mmCIF file of C-alpha atoms in Angstrom:
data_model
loop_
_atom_site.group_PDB
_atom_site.id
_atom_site.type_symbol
_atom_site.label_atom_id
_atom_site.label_comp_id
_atom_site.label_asym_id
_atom_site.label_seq_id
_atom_site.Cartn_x
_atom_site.Cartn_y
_atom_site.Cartn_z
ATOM 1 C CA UNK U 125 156.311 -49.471 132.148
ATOM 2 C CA UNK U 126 153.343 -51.857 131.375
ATOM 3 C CA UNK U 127 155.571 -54.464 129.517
ATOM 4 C CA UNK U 128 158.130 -54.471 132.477
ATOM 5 C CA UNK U 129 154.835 -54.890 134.636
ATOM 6 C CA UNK U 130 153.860 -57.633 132.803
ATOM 7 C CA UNK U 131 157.281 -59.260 132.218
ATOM 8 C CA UNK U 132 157.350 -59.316 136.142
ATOM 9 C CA UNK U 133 153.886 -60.909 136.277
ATOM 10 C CA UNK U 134 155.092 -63.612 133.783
ATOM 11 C CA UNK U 135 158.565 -64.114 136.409
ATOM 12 C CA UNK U 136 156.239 -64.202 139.717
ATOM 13 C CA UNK U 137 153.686 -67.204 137.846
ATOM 14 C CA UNK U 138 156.663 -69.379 136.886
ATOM 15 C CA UNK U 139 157.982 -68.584 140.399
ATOM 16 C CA UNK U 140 154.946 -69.674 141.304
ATOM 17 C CA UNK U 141 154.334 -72.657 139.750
ATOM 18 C CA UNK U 142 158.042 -73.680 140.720
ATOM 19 C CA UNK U 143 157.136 -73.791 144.390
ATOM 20 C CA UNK U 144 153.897 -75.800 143.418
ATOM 21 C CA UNK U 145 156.391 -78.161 141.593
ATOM 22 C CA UNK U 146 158.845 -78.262 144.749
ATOM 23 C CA UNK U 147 155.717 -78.527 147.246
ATOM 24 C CA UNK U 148 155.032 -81.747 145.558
ATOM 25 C CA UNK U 149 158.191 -83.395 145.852
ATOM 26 C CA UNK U 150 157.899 -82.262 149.620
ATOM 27 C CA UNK U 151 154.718 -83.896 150.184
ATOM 28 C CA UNK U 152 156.039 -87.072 148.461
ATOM 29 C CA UNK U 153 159.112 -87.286 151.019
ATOM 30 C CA UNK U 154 156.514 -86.684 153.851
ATOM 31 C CA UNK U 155 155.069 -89.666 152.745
ATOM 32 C CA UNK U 156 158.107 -91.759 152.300
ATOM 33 C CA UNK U 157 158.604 -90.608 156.334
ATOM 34 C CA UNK U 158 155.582 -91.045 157.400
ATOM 35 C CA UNK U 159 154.993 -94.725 157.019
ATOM 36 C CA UNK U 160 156.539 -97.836 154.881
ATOM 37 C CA UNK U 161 153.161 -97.802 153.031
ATOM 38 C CA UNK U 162 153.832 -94.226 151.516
ATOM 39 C CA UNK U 163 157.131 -95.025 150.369
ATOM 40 C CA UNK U 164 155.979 -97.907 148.431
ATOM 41 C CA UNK U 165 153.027 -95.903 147.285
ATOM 42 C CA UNK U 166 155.744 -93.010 145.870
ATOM 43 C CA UNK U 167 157.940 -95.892 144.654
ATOM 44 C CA UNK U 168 155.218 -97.154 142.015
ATOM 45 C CA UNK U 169 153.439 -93.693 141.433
ATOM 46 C CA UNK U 170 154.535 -92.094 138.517
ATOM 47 C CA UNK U 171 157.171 -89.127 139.105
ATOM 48 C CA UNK U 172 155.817 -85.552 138.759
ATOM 49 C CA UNK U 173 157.245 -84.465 135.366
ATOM 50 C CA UNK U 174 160.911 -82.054 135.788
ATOM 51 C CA UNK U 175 159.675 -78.395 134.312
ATOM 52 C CA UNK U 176 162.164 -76.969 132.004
ATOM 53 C CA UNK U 177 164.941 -74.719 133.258
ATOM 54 C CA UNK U 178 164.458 -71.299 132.287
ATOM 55 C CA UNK U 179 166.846 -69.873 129.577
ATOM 56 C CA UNK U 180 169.662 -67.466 131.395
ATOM 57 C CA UNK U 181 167.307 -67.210 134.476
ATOM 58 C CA UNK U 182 164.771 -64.736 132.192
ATOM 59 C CA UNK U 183 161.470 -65.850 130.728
ATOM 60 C CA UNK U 184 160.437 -64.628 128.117
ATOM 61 C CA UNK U 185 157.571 -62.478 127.954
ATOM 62 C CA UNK U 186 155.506 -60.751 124.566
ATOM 63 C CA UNK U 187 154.111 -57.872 124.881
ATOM 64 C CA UNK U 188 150.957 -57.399 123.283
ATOM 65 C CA UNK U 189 151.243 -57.399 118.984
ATOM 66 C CA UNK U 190 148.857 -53.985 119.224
ATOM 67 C CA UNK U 191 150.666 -52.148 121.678
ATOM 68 C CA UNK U 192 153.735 -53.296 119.915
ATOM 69 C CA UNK U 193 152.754 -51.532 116.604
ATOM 70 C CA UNK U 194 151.245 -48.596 118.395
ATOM 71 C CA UNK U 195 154.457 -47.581 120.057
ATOM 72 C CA UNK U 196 156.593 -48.384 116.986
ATOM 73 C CA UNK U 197 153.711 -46.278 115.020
ATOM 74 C CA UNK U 198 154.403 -43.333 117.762
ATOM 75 C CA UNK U 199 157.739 -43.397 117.767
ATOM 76 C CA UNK U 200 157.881 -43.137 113.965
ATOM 77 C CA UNK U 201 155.794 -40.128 114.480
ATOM 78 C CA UNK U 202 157.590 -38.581 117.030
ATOM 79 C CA UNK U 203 160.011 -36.567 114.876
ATOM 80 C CA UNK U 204 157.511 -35.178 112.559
ATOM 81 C CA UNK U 205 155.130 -34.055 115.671
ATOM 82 C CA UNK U 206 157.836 -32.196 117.171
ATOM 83 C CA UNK U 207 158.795 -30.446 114.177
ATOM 84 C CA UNK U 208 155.082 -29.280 113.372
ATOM 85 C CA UNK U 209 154.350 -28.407 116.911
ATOM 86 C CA UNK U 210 154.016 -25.091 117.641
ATOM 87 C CA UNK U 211 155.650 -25.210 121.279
ATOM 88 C CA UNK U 212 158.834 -27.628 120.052
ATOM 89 C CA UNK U 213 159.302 -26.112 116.843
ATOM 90 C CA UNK U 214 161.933 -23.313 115.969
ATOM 91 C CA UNK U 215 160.313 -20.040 115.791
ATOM 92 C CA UNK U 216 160.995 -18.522 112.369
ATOM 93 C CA UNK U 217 159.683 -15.210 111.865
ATOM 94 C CA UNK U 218 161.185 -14.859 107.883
ATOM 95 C CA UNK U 219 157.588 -14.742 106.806
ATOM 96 C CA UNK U 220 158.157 -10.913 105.350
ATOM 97 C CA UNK U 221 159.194 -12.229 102.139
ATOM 98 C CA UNK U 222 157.471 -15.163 101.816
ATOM 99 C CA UNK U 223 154.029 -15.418 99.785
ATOM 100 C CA UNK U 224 152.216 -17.985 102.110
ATOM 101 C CA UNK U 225 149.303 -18.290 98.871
ATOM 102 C CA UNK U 226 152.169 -19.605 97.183
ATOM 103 C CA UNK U 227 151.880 -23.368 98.954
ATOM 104 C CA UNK U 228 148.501 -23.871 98.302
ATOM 105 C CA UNK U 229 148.277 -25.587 95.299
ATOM 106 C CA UNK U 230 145.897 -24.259 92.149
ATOM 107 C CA UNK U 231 143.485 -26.850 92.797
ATOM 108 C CA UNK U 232 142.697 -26.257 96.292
ATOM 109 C CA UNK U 233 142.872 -22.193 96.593
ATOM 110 C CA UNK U 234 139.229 -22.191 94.791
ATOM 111 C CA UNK U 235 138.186 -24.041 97.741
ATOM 112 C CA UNK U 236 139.506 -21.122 99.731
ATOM 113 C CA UNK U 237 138.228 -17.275 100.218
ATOM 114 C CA UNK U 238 139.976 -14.764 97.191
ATOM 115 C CA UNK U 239 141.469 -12.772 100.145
ATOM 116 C CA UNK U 240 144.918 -13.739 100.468
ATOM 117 C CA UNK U 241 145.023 -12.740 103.743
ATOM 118 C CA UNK U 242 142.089 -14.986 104.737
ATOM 119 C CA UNK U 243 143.162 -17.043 102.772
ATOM 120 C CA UNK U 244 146.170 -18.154 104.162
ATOM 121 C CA UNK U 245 144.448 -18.256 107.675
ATOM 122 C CA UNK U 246 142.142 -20.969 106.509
ATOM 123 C CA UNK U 247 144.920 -22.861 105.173
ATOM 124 C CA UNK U 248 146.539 -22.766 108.638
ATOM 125 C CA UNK U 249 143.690 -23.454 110.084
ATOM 126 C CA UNK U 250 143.259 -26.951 107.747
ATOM 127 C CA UNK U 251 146.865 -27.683 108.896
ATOM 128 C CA UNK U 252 146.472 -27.249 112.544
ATOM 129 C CA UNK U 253 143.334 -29.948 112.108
ATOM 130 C CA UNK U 254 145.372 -32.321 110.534
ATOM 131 C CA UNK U 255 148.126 -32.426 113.114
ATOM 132 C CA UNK U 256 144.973 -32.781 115.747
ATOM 133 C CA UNK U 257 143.810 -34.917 113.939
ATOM 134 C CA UNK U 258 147.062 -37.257 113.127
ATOM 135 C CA UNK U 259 147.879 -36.501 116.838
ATOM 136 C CA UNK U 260 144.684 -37.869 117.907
ATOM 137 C CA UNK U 261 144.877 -40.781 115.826
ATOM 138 C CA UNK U 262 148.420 -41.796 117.777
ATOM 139 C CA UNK U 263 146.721 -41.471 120.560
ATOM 140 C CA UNK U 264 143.720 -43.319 119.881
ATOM 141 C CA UNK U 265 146.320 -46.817 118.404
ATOM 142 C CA UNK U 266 148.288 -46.342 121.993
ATOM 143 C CA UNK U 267 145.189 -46.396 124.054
ATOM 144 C CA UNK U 268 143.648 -49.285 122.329
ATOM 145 C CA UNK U 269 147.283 -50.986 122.738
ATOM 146 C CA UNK U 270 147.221 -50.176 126.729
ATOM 147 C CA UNK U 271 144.054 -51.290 126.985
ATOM 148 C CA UNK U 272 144.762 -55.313 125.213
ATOM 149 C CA UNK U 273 147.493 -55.012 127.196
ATOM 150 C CA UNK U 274 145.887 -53.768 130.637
ATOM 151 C CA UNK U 275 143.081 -57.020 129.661
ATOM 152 C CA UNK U 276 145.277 -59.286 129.225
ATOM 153 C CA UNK U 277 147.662 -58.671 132.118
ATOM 154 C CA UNK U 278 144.210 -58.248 134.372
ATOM 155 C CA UNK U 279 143.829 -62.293 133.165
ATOM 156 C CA UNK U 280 147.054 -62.839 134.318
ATOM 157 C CA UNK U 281 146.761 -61.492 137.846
ATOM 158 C CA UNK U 282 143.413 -63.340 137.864
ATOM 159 C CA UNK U 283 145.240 -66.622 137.090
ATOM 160 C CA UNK U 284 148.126 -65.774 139.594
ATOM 161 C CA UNK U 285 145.547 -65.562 142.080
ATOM 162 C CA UNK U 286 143.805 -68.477 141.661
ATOM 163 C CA UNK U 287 147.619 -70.327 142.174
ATOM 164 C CA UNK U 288 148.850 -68.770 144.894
ATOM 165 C CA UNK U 289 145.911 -69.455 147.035
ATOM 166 C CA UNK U 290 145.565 -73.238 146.017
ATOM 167 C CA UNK U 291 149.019 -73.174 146.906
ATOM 168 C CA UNK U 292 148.843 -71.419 150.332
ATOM 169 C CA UNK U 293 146.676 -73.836 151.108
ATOM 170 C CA UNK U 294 148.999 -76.479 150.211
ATOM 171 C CA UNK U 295 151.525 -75.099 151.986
ATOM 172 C CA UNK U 296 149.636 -75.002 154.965
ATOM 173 C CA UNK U 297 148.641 -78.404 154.716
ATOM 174 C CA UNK U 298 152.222 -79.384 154.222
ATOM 175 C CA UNK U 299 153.448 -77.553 157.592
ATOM 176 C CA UNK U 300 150.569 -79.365 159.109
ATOM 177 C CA UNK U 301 151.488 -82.425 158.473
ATOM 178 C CA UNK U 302 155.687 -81.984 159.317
ATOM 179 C CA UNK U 303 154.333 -80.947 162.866
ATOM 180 C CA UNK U 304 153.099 -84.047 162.919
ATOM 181 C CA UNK U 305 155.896 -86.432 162.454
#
């Protein structure tokens, strides 16, 4: 939703600065009526330079390079959260004949109590603050990738609004001076 946001933002500036360009040329034809002297003036005075035409009518916009990664980075996760998580994963209650001591390795059950029992509950325990942990970690690279994102589309509103009331201005200066010719 934020990179369509911003992909609009990036269509409404070059809209924008289109209708600056075409406000322009206006106010050189109001000169060219106005009086003999203008048109001579707009005869020597250098042209406003043509802005490139847009490629298939869509600009191109770029989303921020760390949002980019965090998503991608998310989405890679995606599958293995859902697997581990205790709500989206398949309940499978064929623990009767499984030895759960049997996945810790030898190094890491003397790190562990010598009750099996216990055992095994601190082991799920370790697992359950991994998967908060790697959650949180996702989490962390897609907030920091909003927020670039959020900053830098913030500049571009700023920058918007700077050019749309220079031009308002313009424009009113423009229908000021066609009311009177």
């Amino acid at each position: 939703e934020l990179i369509r946001q911003g992909e609009a933002l990036k269509r409404t500036e070059q809209m924008v600065d289109k209708m600056d360009q075409d406000l322009k040329t206006s106010q050189r034809h109001i000169n060219s009526i106005k009086s003999v002297w203008g048109g001579l003036v707009n005869y020597f005075k250098a042209k406003p330079p043509e802005s490139k035409p847009e490629q298939n009518g869509a600009p191109e916009y770029y989303a921020n390079s760390r949002l980019k990664e965090a998503m991608m980075s998310s989405k890679e996760q995606e599958s293995k959260y859902q697997e581990s998580h205790p709500n989206l994963r398949k309940l499978d209650n064929s623990d009767n004949d499984f030895n759960k001591a049997d996945l810790v390795p030898s190094v890491q059950r003397d790190a562990y109590p010598k009750n099996q029992h216990l055992r095994a509950y601190h082991q799920k325990i370790d697992n359950n603050l991994d998967e908060m942990s790697s959650g949180l970690s996702r989490l962390k690279s897609l907030a920091l990738g909003l927020q670039t994102e959020i900053e830098e589309q913030d500049d571009m509103l700023d920058r918007l609004t700077k050019k749309v009331e220079t031009l308002d201005v313009n424009i009113k200066n423009t229908d000021r001076k066609v009311r009177q010719l």
